[in-house]
Coordinates of N, CA, C and O in Angstrom, one line a residue:
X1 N 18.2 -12.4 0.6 CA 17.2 -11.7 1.3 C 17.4 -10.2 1.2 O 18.6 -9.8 1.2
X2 N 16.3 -9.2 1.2 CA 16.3 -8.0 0.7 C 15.6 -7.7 2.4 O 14.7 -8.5 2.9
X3 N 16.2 -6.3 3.3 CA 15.0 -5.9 4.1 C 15.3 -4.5 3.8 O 16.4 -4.0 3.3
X4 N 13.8 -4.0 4.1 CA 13.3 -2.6 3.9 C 12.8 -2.1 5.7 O 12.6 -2.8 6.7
X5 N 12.8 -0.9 5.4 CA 12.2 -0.6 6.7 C 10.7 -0.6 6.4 O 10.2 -0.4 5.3
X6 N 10.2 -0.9 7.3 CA 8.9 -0.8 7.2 C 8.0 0.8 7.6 O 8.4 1.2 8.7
X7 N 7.4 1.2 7.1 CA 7.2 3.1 7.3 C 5.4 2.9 7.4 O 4.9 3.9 8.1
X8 N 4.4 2.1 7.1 CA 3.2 2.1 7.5 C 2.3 0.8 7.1 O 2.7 0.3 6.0
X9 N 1.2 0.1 7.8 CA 0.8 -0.6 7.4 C -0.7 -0.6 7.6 O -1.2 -0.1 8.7
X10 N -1.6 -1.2 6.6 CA -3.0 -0.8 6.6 C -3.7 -2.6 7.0 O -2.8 -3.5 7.0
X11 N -4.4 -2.8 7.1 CA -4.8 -3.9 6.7 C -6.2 -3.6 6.1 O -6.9 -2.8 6.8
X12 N -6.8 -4.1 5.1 CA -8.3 -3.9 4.3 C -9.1 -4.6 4.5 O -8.9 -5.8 4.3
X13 N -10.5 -4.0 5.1 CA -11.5 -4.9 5.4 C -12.5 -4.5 5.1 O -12.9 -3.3 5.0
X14 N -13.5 -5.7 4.7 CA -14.7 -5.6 3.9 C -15.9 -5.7 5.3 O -15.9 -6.4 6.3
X15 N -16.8 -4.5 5.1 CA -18.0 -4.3 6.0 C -18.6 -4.2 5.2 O -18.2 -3.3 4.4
X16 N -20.0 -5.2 4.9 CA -21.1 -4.9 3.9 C -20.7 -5.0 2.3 O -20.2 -6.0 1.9
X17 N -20.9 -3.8 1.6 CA -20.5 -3.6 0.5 C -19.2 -2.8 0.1 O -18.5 -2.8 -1.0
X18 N -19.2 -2.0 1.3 CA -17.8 -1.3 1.0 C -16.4 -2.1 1.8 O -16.6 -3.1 2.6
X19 N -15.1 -1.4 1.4 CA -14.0 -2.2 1.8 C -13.5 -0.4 2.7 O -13.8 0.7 2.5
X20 N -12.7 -1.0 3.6 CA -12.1 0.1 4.7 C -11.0 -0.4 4.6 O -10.8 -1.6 4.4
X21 N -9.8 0.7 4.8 CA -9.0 0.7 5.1 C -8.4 0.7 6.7 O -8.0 1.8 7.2
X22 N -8.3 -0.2 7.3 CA -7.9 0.1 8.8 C -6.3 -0.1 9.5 O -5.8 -1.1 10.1
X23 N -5.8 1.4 9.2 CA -4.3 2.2 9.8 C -4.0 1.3 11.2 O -4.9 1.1 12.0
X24 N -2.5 0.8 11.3 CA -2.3 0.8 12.2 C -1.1 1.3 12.8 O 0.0 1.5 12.3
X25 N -1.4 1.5 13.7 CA -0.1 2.7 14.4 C 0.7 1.3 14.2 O 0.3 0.2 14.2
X26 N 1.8 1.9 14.2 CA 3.1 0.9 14.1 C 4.2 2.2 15.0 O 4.5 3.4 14.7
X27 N 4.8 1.2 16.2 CA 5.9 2.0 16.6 C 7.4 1.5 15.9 O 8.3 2.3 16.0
X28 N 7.6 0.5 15.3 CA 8.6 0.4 14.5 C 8.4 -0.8 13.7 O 7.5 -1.7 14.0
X29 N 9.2 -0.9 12.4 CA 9.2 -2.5 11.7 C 9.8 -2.5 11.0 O 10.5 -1.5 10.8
X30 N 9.9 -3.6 10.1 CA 10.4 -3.8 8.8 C 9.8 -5.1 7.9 O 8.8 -5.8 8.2
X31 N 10.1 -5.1 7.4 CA 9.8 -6.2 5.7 C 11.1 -6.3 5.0 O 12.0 -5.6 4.5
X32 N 10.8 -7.8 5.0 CA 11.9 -8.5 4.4 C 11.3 -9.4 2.9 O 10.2 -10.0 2.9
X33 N 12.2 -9.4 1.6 CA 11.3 -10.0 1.1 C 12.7 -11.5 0.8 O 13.8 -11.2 0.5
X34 N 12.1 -12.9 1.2 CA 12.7 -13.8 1.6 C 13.6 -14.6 0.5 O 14.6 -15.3 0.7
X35 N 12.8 -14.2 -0.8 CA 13.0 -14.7 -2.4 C 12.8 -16.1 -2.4 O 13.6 -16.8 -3.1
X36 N 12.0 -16.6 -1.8 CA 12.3 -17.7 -1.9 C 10.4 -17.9 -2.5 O 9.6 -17.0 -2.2
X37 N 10.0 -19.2 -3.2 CA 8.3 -19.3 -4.2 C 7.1 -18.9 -3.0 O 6.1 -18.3 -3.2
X38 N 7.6 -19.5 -1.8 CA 5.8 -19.7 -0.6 C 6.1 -18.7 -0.2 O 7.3 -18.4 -0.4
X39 N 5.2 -17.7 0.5 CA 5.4 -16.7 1.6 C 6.4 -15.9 1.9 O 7.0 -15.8 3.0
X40 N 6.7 -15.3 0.5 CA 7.6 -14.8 0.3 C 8.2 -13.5 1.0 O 9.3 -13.1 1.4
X41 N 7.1 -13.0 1.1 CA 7.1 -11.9 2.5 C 7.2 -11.4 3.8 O 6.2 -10.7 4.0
X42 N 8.2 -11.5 5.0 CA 7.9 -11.2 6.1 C 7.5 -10.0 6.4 O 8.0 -9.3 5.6
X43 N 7.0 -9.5 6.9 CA 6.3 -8.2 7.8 C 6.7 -8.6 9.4 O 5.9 -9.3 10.0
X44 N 7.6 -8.2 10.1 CA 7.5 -7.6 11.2 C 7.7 -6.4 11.2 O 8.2 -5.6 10.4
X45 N 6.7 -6.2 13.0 CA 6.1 -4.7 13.4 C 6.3 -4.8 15.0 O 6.7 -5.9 15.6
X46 N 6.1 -3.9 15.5 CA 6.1 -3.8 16.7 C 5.1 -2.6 16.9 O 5.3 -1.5 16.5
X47 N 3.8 -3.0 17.6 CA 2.6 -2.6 17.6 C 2.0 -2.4 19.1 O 2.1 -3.3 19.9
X48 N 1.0 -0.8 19.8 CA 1.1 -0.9 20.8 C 0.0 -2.3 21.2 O -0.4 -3.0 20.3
X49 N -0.4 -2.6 22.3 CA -0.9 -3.8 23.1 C -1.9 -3.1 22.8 O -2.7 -3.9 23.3
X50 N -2.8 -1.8 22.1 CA -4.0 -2.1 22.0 C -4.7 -3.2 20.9 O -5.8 -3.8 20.9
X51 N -3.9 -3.2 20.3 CA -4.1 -4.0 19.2 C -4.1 -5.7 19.4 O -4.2 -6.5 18.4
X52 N -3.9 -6.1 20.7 CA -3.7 -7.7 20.7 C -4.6 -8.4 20.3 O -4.4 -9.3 19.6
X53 N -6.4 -7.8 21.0 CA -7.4 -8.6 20.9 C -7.8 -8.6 19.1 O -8.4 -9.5 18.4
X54 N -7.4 -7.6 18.9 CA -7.9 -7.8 16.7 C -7.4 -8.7 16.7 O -7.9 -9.8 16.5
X55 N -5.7 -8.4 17.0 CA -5.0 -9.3 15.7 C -4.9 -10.8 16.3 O -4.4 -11.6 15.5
X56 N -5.3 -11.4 17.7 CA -5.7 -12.4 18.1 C -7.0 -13.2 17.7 O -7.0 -14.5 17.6
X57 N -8.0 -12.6 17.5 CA -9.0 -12.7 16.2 C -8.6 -13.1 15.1 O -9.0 -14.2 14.6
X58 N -7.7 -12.4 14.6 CA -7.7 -12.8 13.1 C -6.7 -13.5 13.0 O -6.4 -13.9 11.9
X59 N -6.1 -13.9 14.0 CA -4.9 -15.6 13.9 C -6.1 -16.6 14.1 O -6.3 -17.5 13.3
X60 N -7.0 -16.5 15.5 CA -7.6 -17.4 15.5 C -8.6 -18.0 14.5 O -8.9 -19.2 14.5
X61 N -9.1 -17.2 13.6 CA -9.7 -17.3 12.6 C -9.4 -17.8 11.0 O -10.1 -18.0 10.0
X62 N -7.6 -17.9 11.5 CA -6.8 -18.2 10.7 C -7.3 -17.8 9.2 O -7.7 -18.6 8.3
X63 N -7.0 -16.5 9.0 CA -7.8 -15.9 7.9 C -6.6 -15.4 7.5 O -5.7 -15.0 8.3
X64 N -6.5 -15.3 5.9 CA -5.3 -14.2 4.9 C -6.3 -12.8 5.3 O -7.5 -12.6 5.4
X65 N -5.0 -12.0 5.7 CA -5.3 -10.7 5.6 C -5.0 -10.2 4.6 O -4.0 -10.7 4.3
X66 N -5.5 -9.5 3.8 CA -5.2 -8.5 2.4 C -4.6 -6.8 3.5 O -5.3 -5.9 4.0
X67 N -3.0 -7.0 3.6 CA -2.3 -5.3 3.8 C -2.0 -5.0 2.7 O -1.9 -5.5 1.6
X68 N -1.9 -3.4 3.4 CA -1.0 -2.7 2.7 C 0.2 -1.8 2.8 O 0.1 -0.6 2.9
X69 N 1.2 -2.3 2.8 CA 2.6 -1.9 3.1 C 2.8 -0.7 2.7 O 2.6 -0.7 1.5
X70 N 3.3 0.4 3.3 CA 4.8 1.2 2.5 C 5.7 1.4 2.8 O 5.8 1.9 3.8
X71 N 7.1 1.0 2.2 CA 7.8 0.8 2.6 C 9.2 2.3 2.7 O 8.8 3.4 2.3
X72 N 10.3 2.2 3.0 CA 11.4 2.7 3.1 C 11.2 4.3 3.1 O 11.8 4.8 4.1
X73 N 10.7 5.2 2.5 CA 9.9 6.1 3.0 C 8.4 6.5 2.3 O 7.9 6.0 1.3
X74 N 7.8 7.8 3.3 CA 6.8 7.9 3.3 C 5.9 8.0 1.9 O 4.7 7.6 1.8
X75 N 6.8 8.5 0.8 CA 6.4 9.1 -0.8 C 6.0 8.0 -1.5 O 5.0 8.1 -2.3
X76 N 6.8 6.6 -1.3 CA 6.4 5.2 -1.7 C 5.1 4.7 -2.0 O 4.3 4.5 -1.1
X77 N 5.0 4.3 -3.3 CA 3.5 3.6 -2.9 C 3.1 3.0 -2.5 O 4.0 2.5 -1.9
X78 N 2.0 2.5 -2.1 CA 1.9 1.2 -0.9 C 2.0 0.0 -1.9 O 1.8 0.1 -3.1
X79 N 2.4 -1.3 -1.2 CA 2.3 -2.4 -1.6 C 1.4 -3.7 -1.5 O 1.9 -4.6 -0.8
X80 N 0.5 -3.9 -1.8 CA -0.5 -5.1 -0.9 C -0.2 -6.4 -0.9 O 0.2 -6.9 -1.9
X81 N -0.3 -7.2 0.1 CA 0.6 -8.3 0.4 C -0.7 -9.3 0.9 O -1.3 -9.0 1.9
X82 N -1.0 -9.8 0.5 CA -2.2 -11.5 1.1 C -1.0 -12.3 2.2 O 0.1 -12.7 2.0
X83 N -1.7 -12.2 3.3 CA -0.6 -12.7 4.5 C -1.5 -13.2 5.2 O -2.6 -12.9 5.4
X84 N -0.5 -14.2 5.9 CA -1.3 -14.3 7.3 C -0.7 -14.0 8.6 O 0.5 -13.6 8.5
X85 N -1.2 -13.9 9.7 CA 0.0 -14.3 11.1 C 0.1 -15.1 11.5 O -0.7 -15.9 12.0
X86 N 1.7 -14.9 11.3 CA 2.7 -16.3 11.7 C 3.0 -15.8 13.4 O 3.3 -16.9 13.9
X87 N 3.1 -15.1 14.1 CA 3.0 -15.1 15.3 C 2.7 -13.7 16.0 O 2.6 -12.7 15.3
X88 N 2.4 -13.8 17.5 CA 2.3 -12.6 18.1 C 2.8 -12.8 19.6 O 2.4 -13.8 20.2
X89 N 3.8 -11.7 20.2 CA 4.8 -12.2 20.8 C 4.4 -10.6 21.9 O 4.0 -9.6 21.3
X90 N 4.7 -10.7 23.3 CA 4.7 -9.6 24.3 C 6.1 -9.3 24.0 O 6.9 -10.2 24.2
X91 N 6.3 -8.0 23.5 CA 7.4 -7.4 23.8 C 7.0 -6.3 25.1 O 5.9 -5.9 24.8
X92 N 7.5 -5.8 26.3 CA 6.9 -5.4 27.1 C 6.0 -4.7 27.1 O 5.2 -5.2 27.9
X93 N 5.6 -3.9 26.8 CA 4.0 -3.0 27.0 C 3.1 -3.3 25.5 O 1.8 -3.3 25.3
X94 N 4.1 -3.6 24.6 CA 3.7 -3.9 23.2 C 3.8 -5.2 22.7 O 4.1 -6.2 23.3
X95 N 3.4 -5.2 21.3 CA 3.7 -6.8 21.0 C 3.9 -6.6 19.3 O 3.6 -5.7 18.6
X96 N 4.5 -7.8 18.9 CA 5.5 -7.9 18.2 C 5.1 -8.5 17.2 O 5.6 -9.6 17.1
X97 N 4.0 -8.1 15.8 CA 3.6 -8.6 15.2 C 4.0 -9.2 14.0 O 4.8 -8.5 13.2
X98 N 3.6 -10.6 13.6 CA 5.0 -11.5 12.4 C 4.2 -11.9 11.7 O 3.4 -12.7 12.2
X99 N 3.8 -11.3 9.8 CA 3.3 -11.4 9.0 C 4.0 -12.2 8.0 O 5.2 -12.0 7.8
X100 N 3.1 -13.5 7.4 CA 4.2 -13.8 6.4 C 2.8 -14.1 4.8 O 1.6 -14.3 4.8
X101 N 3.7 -13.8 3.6 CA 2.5 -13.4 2.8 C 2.7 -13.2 1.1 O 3.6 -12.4 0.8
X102 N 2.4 -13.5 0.6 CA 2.6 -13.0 -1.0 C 2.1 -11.4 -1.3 O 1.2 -10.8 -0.7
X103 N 3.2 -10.8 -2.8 CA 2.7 -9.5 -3.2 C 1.5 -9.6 -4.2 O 1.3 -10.5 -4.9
X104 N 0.7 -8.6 -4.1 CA -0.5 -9.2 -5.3 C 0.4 -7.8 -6.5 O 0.7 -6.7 -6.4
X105 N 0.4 -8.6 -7.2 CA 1.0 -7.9 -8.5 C -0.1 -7.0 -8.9 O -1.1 -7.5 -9.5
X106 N -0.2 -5.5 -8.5 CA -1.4 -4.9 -8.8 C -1.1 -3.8 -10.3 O -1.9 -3.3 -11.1
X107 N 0.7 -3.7 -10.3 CA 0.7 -3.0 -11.8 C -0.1 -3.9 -13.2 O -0.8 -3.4 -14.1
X108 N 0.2 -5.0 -13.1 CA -0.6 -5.8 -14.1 C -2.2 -5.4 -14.7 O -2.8 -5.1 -15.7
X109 N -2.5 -5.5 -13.2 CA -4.0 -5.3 -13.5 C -4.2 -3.6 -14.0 O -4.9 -3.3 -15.0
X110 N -3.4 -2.4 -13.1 CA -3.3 -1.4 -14.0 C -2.9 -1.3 -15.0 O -3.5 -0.4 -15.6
X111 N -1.9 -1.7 -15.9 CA -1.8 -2.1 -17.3 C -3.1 -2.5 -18.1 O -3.7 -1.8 -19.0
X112 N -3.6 -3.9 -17.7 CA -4.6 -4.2 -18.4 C -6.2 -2.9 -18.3 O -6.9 -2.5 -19.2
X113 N -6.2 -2.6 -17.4 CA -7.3 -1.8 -17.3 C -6.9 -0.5 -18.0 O -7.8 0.1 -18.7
X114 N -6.0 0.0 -17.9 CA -5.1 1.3 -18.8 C -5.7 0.8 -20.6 O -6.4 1.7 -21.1
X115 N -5.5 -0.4 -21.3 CA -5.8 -1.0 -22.1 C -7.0 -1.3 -22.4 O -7.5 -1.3 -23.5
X116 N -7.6 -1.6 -21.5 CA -9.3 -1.5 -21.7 C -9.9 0.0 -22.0 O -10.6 0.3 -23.0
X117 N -9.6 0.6 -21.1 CA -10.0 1.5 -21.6 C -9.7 2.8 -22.9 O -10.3 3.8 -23.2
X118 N -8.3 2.2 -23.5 CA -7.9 2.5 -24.9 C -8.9 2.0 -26.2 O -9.6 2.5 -27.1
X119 N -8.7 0.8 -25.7 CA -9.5 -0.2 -26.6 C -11.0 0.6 -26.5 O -11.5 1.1 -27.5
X120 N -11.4 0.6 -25.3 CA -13.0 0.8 -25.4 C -13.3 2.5 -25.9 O -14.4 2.9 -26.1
X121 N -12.1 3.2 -26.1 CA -12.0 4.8 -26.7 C -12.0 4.4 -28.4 O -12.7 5.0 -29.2
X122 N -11.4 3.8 -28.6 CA -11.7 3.4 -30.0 C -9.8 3.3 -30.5 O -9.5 3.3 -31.7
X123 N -9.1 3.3 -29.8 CA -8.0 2.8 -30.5 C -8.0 1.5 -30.8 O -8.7 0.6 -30.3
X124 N -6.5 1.1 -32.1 CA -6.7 0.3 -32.5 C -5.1 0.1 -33.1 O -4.3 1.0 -33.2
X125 N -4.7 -1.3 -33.3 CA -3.3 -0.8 -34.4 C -2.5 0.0 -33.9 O -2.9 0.3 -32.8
X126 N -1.5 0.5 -34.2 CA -0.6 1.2 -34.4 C -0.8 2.7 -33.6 O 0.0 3.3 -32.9
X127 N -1.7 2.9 -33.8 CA -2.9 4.5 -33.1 C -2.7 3.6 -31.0 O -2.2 4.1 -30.0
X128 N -3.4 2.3 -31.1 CA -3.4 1.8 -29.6 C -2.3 1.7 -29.1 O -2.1 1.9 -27.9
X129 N -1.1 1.1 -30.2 CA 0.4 1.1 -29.3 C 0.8 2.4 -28.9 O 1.4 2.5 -27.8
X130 N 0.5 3.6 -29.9 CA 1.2 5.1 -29.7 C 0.5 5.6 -28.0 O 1.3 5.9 -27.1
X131 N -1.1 5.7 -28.0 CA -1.4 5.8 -27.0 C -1.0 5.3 -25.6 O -0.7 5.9 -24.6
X132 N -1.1 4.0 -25.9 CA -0.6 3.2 -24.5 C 0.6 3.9 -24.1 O 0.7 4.2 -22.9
X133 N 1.8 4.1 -25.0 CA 2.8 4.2 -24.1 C 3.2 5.5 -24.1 O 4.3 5.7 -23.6
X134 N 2.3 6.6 -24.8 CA 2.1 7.9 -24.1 C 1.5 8.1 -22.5 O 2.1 8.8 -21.6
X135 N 0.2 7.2 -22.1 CA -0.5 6.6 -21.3 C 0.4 5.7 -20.3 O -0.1 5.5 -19.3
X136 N 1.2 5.3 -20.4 CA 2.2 4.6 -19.5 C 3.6 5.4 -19.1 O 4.1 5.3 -17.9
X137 N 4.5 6.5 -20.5 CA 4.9 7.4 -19.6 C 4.4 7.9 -18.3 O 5.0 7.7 -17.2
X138 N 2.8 8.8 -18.8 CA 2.4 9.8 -17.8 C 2.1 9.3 -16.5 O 1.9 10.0 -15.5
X139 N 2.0 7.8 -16.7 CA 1.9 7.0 -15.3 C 3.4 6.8 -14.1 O 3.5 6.4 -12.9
X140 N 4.4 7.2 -15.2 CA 5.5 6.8 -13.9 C 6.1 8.4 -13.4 O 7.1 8.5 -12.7
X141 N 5.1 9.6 -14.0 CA 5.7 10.4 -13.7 C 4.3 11.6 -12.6 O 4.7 12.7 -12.1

């Protein structure tokens, strides 16, 4: 098992047509990732008590949340995790929230979309390999 500190967490929600981002204060946490194939993810937080009645909703509703983690510090990208909640616990004025959840592998899909739109510029051959991984340097920097 690997733990990280946990430094912010979003959870994303769909109103209508658009998707929101909805911040939650977090007074401390962490994430653990378990290595193991199911729910591979824990997320504990410790969150103030305004937040009981949401996230009591969305256990009872027993719905995957789509977050978004960052982890260890603030510069980090975020990570998005499909989770659910596995519990919610009174720590005295606060409570204690327990996410457990898979990562959605989101570099892939930027790869492939990086690639589409090579392809759809007109590269091709040898010309598409050179671009991409000029185009994938400038990505890690």
């Amino acid at each position: 098992m690997k733990t990280f500190k946990l430094i912010s967490i979003e959870v994303l929600e769909k109103s209508g047509d658009e998707l929101h981002n909805k911040e939650i204060d977090i007074i401390d946490g962490l994430i653990i990732d378990r290595e193991v194939s199911e729910d591979r993810w824990l997320i504990e937080c410790l969150v103030p008590r305004s937040y009981l009645d949401y996230f009591k909703d969305k256990q009872e509703q027993n719905r995957e949340l789509v977050v978004q983690v960052r982890i260890t510090k603030a510069a980090n990208p975020k990570a998005t995790i499909v989770a659910k909640i596995n519990s919610i616990n009174d720590i005295e004025d606060d409570i204690n929230l327990i996410l457990r959840g898979n990562l959605v592998n989101r570099e892939r899909e930027q790869v492939e979309q990086m690639l589409q739109e090579l392809i759809e510029a007109g590269y091709q051959g040898a010309s598409l390999l050179k671009k991409f991984k000029e185009k994938n340097q400038e990505s890690f920097f």
